[in-house]
PDB file of C-alpha atoms in Angstrom:
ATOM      1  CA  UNK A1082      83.855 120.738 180.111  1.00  0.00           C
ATOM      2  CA  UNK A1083      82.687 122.818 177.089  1.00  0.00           C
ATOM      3  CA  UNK A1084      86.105 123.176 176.029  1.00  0.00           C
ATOM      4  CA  UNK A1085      86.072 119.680 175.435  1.00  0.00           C
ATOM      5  CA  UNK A1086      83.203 119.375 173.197  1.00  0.00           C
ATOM      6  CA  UNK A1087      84.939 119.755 170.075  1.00  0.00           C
ATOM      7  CA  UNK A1088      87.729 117.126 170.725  1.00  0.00           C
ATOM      8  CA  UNK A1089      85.093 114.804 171.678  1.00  0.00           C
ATOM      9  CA  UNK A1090      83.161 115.767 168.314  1.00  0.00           C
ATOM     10  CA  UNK A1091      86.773 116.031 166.008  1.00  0.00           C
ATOM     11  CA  UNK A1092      87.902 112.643 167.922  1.00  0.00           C
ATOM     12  CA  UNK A1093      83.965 110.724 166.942  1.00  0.00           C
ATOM     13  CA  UNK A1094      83.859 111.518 163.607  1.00  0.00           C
ATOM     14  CA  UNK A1095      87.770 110.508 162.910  1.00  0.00           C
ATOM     15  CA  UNK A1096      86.852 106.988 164.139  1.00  0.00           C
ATOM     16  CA  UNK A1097      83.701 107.164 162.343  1.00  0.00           C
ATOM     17  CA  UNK A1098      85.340 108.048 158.931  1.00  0.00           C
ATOM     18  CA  UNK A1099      87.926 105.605 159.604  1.00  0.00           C
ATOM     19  CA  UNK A1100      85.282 102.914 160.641  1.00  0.00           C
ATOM     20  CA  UNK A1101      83.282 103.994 156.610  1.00  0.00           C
ATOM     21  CA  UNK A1102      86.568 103.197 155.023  1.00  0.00           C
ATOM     22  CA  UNK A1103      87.560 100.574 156.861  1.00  0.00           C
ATOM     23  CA  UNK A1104      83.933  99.089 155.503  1.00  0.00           C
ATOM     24  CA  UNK A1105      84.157 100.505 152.262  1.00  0.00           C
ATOM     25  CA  UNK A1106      87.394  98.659 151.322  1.00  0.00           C
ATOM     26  CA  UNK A1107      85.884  95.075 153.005  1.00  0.00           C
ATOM     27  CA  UNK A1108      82.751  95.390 150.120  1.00  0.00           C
ATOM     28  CA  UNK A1109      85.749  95.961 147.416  1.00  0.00           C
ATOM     29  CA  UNK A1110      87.946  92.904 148.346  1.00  0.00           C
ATOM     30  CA  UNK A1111      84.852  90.641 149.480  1.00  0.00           C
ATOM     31  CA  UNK A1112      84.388  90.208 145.678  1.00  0.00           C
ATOM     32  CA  UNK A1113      88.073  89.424 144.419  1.00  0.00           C
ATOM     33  CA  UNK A1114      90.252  88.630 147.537  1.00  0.00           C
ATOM     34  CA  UNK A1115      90.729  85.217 149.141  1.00  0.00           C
ATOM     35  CA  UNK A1116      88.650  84.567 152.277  1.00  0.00           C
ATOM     36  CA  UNK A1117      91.719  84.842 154.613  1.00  0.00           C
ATOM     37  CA  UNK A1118      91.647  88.387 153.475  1.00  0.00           C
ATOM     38  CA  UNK A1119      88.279  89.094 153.393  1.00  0.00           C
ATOM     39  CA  UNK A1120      88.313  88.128 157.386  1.00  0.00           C
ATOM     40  CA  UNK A1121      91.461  90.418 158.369  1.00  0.00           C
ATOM     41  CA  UNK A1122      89.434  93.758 156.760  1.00  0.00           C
ATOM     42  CA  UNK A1123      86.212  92.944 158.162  1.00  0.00           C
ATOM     43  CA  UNK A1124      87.004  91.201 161.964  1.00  0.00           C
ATOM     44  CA  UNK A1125      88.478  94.934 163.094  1.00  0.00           C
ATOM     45  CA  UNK A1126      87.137  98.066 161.596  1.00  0.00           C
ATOM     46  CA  UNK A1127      89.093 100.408 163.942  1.00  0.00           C
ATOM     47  CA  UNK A1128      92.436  98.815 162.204  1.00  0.00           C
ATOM     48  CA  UNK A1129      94.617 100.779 160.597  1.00  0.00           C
ATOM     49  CA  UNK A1130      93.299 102.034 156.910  1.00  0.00           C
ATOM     50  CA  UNK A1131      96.986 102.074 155.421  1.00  0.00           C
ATOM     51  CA  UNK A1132      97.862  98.513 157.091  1.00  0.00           C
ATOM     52  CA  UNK A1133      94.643  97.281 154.968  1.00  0.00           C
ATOM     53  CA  UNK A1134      95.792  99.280 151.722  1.00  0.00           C
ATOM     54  CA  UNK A1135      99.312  97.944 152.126  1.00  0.00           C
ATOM     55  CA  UNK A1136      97.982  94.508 152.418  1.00  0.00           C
ATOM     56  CA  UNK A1137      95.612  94.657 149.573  1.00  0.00           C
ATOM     57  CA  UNK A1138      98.614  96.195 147.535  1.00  0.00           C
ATOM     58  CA  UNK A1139     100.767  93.320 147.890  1.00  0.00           C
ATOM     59  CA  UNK A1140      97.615  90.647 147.214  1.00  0.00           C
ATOM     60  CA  UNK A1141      97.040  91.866 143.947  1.00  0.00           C
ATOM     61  CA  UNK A1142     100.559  92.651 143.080  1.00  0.00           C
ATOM     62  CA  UNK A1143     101.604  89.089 143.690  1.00  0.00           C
ATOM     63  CA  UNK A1144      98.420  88.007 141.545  1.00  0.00           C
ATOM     64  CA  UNK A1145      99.887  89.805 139.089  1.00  0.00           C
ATOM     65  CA  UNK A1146     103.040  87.953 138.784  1.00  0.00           C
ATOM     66  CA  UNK A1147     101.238  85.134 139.118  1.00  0.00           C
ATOM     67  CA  UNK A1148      99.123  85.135 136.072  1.00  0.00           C
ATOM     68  CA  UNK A1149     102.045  86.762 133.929  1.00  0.00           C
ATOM     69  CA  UNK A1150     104.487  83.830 134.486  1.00  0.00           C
ATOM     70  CA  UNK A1151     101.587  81.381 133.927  1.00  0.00           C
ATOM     71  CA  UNK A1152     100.963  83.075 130.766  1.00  0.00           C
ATOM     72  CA  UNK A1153     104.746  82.840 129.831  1.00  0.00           C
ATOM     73  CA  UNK A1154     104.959  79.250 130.848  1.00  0.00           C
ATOM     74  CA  UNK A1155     102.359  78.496 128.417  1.00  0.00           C
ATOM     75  CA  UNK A1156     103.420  80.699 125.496  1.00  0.00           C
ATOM     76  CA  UNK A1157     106.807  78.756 126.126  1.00  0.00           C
ATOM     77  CA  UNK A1158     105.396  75.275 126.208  1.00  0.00           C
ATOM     78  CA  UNK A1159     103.299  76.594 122.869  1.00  0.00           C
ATOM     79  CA  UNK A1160     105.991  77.823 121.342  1.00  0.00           C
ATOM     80  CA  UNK A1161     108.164  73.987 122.236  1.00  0.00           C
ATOM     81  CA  UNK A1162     105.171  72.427 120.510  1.00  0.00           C
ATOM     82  CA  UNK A1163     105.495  73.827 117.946  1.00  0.00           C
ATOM     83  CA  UNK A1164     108.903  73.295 117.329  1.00  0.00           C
ATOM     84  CA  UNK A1165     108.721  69.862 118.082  1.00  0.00           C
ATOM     85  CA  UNK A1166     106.274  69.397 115.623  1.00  0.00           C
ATOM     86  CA  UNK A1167     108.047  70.712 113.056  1.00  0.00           C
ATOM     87  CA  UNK A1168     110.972  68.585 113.597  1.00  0.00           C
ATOM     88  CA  UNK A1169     108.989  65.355 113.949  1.00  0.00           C
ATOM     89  CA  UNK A1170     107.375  66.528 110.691  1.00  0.00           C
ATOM     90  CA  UNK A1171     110.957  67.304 108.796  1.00  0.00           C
ATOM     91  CA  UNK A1172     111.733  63.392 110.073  1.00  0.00           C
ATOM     92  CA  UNK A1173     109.441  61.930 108.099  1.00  0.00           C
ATOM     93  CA  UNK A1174     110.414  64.237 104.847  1.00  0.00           C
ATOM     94  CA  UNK A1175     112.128  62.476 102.383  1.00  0.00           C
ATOM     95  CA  UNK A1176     113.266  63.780  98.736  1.00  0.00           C
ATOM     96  CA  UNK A1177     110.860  61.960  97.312  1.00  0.00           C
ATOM     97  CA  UNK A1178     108.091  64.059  99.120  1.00  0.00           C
ATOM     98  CA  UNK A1179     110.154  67.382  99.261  1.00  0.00           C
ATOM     99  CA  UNK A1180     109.010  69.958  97.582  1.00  0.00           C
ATOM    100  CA  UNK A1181     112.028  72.179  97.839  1.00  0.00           C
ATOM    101  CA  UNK A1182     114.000  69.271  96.278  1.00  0.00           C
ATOM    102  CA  UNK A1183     111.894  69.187  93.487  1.00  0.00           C
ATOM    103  CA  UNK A1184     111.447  72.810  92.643  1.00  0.00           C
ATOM    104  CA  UNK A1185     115.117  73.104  92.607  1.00  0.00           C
ATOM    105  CA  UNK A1186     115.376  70.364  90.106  1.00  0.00           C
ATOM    106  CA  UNK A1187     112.454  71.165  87.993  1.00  0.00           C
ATOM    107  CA  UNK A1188     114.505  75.200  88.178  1.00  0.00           C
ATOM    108  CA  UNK A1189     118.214  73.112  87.365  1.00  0.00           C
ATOM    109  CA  UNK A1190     116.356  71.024  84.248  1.00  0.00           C
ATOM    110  CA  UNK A1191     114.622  74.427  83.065  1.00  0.00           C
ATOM    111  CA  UNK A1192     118.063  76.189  82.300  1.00  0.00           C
ATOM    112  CA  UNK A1193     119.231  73.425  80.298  1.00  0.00           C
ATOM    113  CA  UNK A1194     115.791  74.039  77.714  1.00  0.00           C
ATOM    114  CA  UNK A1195     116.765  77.538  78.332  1.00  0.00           C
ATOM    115  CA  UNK A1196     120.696  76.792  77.557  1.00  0.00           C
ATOM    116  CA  UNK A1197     119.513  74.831  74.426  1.00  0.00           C
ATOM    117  CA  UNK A1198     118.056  78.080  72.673  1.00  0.00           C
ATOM    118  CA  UNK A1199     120.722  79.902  73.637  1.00  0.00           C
ATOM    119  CA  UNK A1200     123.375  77.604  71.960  1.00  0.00           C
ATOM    120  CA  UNK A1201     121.115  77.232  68.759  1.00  0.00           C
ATOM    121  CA  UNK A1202     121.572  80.912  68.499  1.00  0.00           C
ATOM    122  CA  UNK A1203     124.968  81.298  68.615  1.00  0.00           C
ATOM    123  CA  UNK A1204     125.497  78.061  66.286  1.00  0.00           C
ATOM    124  CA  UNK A1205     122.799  76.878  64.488  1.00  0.00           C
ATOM    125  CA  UNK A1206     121.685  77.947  61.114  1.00  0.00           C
ATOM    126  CA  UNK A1207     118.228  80.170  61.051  1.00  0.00           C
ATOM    127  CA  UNK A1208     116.324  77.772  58.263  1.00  0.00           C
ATOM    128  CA  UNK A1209     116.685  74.678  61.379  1.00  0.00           C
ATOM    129  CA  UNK A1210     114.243  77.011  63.491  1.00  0.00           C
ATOM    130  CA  UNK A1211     110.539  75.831  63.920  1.00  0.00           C
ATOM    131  CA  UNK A1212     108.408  78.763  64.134  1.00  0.00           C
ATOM    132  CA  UNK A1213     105.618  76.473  65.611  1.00  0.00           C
ATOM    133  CA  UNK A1214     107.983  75.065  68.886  1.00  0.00           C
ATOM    134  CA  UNK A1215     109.053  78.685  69.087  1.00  0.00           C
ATOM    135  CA  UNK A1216     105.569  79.701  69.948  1.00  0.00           C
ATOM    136  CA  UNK A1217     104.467  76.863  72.004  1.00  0.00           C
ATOM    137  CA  UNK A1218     107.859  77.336  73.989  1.00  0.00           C
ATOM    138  CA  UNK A1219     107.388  81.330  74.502  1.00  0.00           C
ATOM    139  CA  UNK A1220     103.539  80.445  75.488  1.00  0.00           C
ATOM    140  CA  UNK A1221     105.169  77.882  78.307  1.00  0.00           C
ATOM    141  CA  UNK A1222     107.713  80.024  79.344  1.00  0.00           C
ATOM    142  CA  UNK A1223     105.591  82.546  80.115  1.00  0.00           C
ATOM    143  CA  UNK A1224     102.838  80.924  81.867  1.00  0.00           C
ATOM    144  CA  UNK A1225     105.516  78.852  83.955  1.00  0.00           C
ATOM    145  CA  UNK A1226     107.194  82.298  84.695  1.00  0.00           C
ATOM    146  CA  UNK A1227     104.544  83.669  86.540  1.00  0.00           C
ATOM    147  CA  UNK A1228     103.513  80.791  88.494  1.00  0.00           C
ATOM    148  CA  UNK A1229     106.903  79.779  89.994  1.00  0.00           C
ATOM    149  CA  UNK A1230     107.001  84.090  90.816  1.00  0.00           C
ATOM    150  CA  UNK A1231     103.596  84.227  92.551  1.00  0.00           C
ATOM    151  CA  UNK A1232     103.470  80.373  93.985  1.00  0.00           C
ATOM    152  CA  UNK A1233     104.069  80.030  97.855  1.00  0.00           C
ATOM    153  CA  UNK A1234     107.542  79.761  98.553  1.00  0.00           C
ATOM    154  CA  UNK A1235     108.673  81.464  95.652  1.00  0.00           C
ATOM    155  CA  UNK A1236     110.827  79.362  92.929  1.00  0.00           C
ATOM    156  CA  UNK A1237     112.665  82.223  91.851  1.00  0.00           C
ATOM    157  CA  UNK A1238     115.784  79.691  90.336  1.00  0.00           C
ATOM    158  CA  UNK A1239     112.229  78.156  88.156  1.00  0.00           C
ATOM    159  CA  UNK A1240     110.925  81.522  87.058  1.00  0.00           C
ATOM    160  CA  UNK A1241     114.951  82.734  86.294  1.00  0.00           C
ATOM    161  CA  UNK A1242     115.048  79.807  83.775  1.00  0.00           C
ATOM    162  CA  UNK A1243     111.658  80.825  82.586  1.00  0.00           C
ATOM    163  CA  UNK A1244     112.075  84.439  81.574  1.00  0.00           C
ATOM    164  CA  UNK A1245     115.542  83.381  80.248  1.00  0.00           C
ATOM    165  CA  UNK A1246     114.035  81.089  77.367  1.00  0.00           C
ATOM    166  CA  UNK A1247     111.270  83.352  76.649  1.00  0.00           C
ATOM    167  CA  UNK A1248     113.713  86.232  75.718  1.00  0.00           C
ATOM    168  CA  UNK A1249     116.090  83.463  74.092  1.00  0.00           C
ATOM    169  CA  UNK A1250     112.675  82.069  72.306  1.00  0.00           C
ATOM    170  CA  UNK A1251     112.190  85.752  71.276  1.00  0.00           C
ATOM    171  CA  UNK A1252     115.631  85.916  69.922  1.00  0.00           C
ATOM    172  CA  UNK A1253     114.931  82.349  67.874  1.00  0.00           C
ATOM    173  CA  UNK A1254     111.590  83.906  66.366  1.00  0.00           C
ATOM    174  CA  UNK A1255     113.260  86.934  65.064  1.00  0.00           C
ATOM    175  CA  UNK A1256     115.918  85.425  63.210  1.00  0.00           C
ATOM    176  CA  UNK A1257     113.518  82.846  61.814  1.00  0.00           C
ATOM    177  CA  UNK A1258     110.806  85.605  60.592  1.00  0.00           C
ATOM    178  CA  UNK A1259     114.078  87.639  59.230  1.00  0.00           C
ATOM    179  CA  UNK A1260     115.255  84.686  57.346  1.00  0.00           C
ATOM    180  CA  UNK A1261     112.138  84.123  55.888  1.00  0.00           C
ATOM    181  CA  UNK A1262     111.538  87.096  54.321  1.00  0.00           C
ATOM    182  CA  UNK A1263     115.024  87.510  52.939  1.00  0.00           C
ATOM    183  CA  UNK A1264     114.039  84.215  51.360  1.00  0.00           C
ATOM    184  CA  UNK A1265     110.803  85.068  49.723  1.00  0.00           C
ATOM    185  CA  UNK A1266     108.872  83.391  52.333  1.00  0.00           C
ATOM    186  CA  UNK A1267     106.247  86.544  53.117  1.00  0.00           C
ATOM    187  CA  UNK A1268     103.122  84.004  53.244  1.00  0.00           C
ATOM    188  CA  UNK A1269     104.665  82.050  55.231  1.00  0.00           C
ATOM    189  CA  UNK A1270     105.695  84.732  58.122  1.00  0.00           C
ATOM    190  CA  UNK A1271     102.270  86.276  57.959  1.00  0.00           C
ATOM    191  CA  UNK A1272     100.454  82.922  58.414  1.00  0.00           C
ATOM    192  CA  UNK A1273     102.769  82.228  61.613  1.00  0.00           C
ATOM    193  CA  UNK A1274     102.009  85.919  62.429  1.00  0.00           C
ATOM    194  CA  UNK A1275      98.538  85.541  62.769  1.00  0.00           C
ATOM    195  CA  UNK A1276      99.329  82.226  64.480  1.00  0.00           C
ATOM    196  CA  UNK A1277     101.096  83.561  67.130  1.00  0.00           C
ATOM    197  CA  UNK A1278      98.642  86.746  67.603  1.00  0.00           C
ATOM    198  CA  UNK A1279      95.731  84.533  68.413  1.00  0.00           C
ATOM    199  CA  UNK A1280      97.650  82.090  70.580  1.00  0.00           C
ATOM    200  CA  UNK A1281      98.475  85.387  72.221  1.00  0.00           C
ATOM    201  CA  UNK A1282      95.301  86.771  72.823  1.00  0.00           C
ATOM    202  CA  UNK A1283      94.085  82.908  74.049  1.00  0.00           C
ATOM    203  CA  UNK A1284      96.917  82.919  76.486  1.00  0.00           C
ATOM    204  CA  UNK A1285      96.531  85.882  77.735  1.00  0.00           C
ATOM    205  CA  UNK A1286      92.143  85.262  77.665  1.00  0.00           C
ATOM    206  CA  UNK A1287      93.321  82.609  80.234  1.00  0.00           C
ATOM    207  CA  UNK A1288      95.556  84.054  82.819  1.00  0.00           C
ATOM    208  CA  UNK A1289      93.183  87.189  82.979  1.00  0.00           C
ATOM    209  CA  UNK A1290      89.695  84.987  83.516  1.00  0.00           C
ATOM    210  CA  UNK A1291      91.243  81.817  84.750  1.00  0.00           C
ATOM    211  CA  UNK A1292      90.507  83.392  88.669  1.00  0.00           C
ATOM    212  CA  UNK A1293      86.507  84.076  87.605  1.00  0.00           C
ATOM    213  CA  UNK A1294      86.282  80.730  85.803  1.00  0.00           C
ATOM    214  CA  UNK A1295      87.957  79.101  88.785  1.00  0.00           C
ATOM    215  CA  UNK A1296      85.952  80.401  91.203  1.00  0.00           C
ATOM    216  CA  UNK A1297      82.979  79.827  89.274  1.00  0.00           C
ATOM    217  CA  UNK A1298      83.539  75.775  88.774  1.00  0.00           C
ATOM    218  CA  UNK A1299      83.865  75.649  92.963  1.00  0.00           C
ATOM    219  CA  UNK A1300      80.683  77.700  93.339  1.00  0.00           C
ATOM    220  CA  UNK A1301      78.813  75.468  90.926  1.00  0.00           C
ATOM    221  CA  UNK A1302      79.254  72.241  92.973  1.00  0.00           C
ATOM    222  CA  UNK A1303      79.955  70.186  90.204  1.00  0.00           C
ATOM    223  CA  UNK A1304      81.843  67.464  92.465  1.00  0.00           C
ATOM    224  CA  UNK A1305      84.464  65.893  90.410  1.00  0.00           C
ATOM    225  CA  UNK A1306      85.162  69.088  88.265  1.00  0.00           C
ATOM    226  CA  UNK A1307      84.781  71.720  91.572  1.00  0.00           C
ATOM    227  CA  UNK A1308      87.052  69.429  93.481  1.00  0.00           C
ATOM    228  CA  UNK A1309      89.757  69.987  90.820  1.00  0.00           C
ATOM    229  CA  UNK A1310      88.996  73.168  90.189  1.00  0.00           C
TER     230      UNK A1310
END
């Protein structure tokens, strides 16, 4: 009888530990598994701990799957949306409204200003040369350069045309101020000099504060002149 004692004791507190599991695991999937589930842990206690592991395993592993195809399914039906969006929106854009279309002809009517200089220095005559259109044309050039490089698509056909004419414009100035002088026309040259230097230093005035003035107008509230600001 003694000799049974410990099998008795080893056999009781297997059950019991098994019967603290079996409990512990009913608490865990009380909060997150169905109700179907929650009965199956907690109508047997004595049942199999790996059977109820198994189980659980498969729950939440089907869960799982669950929520990552619905989250597919709706990145997929975002994603059609979108695209359908876009095409309805390309349907209603017409060349009039494009603004591709008329970048690329604004770029295409560019070259020919930029052709124009380029043909008046191979073929016309130095004295034709306005020093004052010169200047006004590098000042435009420039300015137009850098927008159609920094602007959102970029226009890079536009801002090819640009720095084209301001180097040809360069090229028109020189021979001008050359032919000048050879002439006898120093006053002349140094009055366009001085001209150009200040028309220079206003350009330039403006593309490095234009941002701070900018942002001041739209801070000011000013209504018509922040809105076009």
């Amino acid at each position: 009888h003694k000799s049974l004692l410990p099998w008795n004791h080893q056999h009781t507190t297997h059950n019991h530990n098994t019967m603290i599991a079996a409990t512990t695991i009913s608490r865990m999937a009380s909060s997150q598994a169905p109700k179907v589930l929650r009965l199956r842990l907690a109508g047997n206690n004595t049942t199999s701990q790996v059977k109820n592991n198994n189980y659980m395993k498969r729950y939440f592993s089907d869960k799982t799957k669950e929520a990552a195809n619905t989250t597919a399914k709706e990145s997929t039906s975002s994603s059609t949306a979108a695209t359908t969006a876009a095409k309805e929106e390309a349907k209603k854009t017409t060349w009039w409204n494009n603004t591709a279309w008329w970048g690329t002809a604004g770029a295409m009517a560019g070259w020919g200003m930029s052709g124009a200089a380029i043909y008046d220095a191979l073929e016309s005559s130095p004295e034709l040369i306005s020093l004052n259109m010169t200047g006004v044309l590098l000042v435009y050039s420039s300015l137009f350069a850098r927008w159609a490089f920094v602007v959102k698509p970029q226009n890079l056909l536009l801002a090819g045309c640009h720095i084209t004419n301001v180097g040809a414009q360069m090229n028109q100035l020189r021979r001008a101020v050359e032919y000048k002088k050879e002439n006898g026309k120093d006053d002349e040259v140094d009055d366009i000099m001085k001209k150009a230097g200040a028309t220079a230093a206003a350009g330039a005035a403006c593309v490095l504060g234009g941002p701070m003035v900018q942002s001041a107008l739209v801070n000011a509230n000013l209504g018509f002149v922040s809105s076009i600001a």
